[in-house]
GROMACS .gro file of C-alpha atoms in nm:
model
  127
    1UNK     CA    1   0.000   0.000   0.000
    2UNK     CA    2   0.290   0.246   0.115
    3UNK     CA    3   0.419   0.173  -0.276
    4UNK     CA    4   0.131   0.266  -0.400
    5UNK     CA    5   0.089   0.552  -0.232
    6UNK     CA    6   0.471   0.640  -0.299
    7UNK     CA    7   0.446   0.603  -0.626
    8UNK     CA    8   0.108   0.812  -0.665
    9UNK     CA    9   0.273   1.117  -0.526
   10UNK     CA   10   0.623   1.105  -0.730
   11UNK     CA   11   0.368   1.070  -1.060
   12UNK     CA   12   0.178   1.357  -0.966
   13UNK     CA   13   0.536   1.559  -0.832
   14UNK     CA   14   0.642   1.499  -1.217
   15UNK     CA   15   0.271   1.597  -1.353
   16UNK     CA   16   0.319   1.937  -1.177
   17UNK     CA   17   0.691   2.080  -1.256
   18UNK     CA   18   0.692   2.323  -1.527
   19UNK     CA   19   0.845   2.310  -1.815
   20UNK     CA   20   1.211   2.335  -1.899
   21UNK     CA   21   1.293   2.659  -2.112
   22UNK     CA   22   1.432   2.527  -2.475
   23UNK     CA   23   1.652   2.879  -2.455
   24UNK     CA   24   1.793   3.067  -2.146
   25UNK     CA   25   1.743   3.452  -2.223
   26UNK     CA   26   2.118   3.631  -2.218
   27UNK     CA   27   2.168   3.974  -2.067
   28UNK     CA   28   2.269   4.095  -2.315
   29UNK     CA   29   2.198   4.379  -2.534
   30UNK     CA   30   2.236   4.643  -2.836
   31UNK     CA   31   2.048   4.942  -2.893
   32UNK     CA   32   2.149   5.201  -3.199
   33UNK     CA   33   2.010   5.494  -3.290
   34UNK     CA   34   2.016   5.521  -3.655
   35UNK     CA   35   2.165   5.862  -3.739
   36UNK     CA   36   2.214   6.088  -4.103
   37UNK     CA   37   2.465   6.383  -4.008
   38UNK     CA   38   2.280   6.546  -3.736
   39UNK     CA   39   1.918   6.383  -3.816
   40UNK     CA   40   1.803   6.095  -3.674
   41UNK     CA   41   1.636   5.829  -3.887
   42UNK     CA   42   1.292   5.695  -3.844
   43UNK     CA   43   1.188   5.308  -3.872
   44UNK     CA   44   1.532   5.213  -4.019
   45UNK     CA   45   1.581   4.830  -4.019
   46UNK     CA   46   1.888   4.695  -3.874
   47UNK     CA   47   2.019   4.355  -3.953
   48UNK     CA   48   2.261   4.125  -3.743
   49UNK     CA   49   2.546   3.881  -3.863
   50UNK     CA   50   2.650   3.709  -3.586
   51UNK     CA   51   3.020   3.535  -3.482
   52UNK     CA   52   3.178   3.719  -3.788
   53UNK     CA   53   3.490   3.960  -3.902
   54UNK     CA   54   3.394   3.974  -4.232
   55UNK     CA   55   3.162   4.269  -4.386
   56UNK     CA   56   2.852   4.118  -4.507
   57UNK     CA   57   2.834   4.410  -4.725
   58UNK     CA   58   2.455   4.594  -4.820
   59UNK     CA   59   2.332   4.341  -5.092
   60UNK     CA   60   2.258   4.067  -4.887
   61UNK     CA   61   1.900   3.909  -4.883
   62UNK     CA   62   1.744   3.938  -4.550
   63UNK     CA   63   1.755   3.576  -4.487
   64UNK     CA   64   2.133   3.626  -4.455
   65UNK     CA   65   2.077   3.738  -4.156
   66UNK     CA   66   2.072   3.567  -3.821
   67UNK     CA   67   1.863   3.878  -3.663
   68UNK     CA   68   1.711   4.256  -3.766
   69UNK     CA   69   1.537   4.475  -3.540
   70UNK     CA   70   1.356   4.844  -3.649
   71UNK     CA   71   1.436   5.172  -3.505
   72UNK     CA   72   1.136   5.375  -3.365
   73UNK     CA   73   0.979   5.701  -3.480
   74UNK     CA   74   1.288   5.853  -3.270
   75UNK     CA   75   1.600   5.630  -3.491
   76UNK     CA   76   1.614   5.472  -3.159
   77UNK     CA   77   1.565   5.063  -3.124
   78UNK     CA   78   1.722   4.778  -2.937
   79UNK     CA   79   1.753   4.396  -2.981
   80UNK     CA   80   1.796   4.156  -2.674
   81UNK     CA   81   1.947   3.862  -2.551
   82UNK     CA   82   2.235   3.909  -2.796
   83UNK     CA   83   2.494   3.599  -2.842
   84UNK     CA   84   2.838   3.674  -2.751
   85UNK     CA   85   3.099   3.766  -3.004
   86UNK     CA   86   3.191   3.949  -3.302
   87UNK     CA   87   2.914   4.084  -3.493
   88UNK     CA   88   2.830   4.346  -3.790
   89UNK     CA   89   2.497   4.514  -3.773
   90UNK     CA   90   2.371   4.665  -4.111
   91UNK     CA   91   2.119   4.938  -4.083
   92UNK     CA   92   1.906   5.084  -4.383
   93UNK     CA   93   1.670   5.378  -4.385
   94UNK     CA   94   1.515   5.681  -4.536
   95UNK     CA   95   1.600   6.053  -4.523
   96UNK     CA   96   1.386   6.280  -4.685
   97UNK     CA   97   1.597   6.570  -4.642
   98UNK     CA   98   1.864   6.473  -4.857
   99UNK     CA   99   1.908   6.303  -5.209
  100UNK     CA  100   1.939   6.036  -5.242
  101UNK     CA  101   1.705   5.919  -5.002
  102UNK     CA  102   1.801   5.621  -4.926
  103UNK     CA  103   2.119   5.595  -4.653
  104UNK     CA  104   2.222   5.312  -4.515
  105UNK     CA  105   2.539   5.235  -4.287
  106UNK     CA  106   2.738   4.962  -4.056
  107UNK     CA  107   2.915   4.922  -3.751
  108UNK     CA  108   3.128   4.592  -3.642
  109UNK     CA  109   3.083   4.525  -3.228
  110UNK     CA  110   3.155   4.281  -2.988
  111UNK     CA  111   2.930   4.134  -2.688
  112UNK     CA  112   3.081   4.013  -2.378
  113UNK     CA  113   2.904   3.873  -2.094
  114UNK     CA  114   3.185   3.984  -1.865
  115UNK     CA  115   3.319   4.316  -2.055
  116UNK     CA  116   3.026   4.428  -2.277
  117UNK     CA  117   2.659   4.288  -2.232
  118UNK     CA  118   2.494   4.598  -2.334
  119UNK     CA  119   2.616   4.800  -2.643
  120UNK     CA  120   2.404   5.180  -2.645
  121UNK     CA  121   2.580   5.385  -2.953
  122UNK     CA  122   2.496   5.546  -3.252
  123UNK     CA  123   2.520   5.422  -3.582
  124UNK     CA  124   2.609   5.671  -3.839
  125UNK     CA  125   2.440   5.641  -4.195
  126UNK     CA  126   2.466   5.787  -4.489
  127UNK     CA  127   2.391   5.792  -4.872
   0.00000   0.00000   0.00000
């Protein structure tokens, strides 16, 4: 009976735990604001290669990318729980004040859990 009973409760202990997360959020994070000369730039997109030193360059297709994030109406946006390492981010936007109109820019960075877990800059583009 005591078996029985013992064995009742550790089934139900196991029916009860909650799930194991699949992923384990980092603290870690970048936030940009996107920036023509003196103007900030509205809803640009910014893309992420991870783990790289080499310039992905601006014709890549967006599935190139292992992340992208959009700026708000202030050229201001972040992405979190970025993976440590070398990375380039690749922003693109609009400027109305100045032809051509469409700018677009880069900056290489690097995350560190220890050093650098949160990256706050701006990133400059241009036409």
């Amino acid at each position: 009976m005591n078996r029985t009973l013992l064995l009742l409760l550790l089934l139900s202990f196991l029916q009860c735990r909650p799930e194991i997360p699949e992923t384990v959020p980092l603290p870690t994070k970048i936030c940009v604001r996107t920036q023509h000369h003196t103007i900030p730039i509205p809803h640009a997109i910014v893309h992420l290669k991870y783990n790289t030193d080499t310039f992905p360059g601006y014709d890549q297709e967006i599935s190139y990318y292992d992340a992208s994030f959009q700026t708000g109406a202030d050229g201001y946006g972040c992405i979190e729980s970025v993976p440590e390492g070398k990375h380039w981010l690749v922003a693109f936007g609009y400027d109305s004040l100045y032809f051509p109109h469409y700018v677009y820019g880069s900056l290489r960075t690097e995350i560190s859990l220890k050093y650098k877990p949160v990256l706050d800059t701006v990133l400059y583009i241009s036409e």
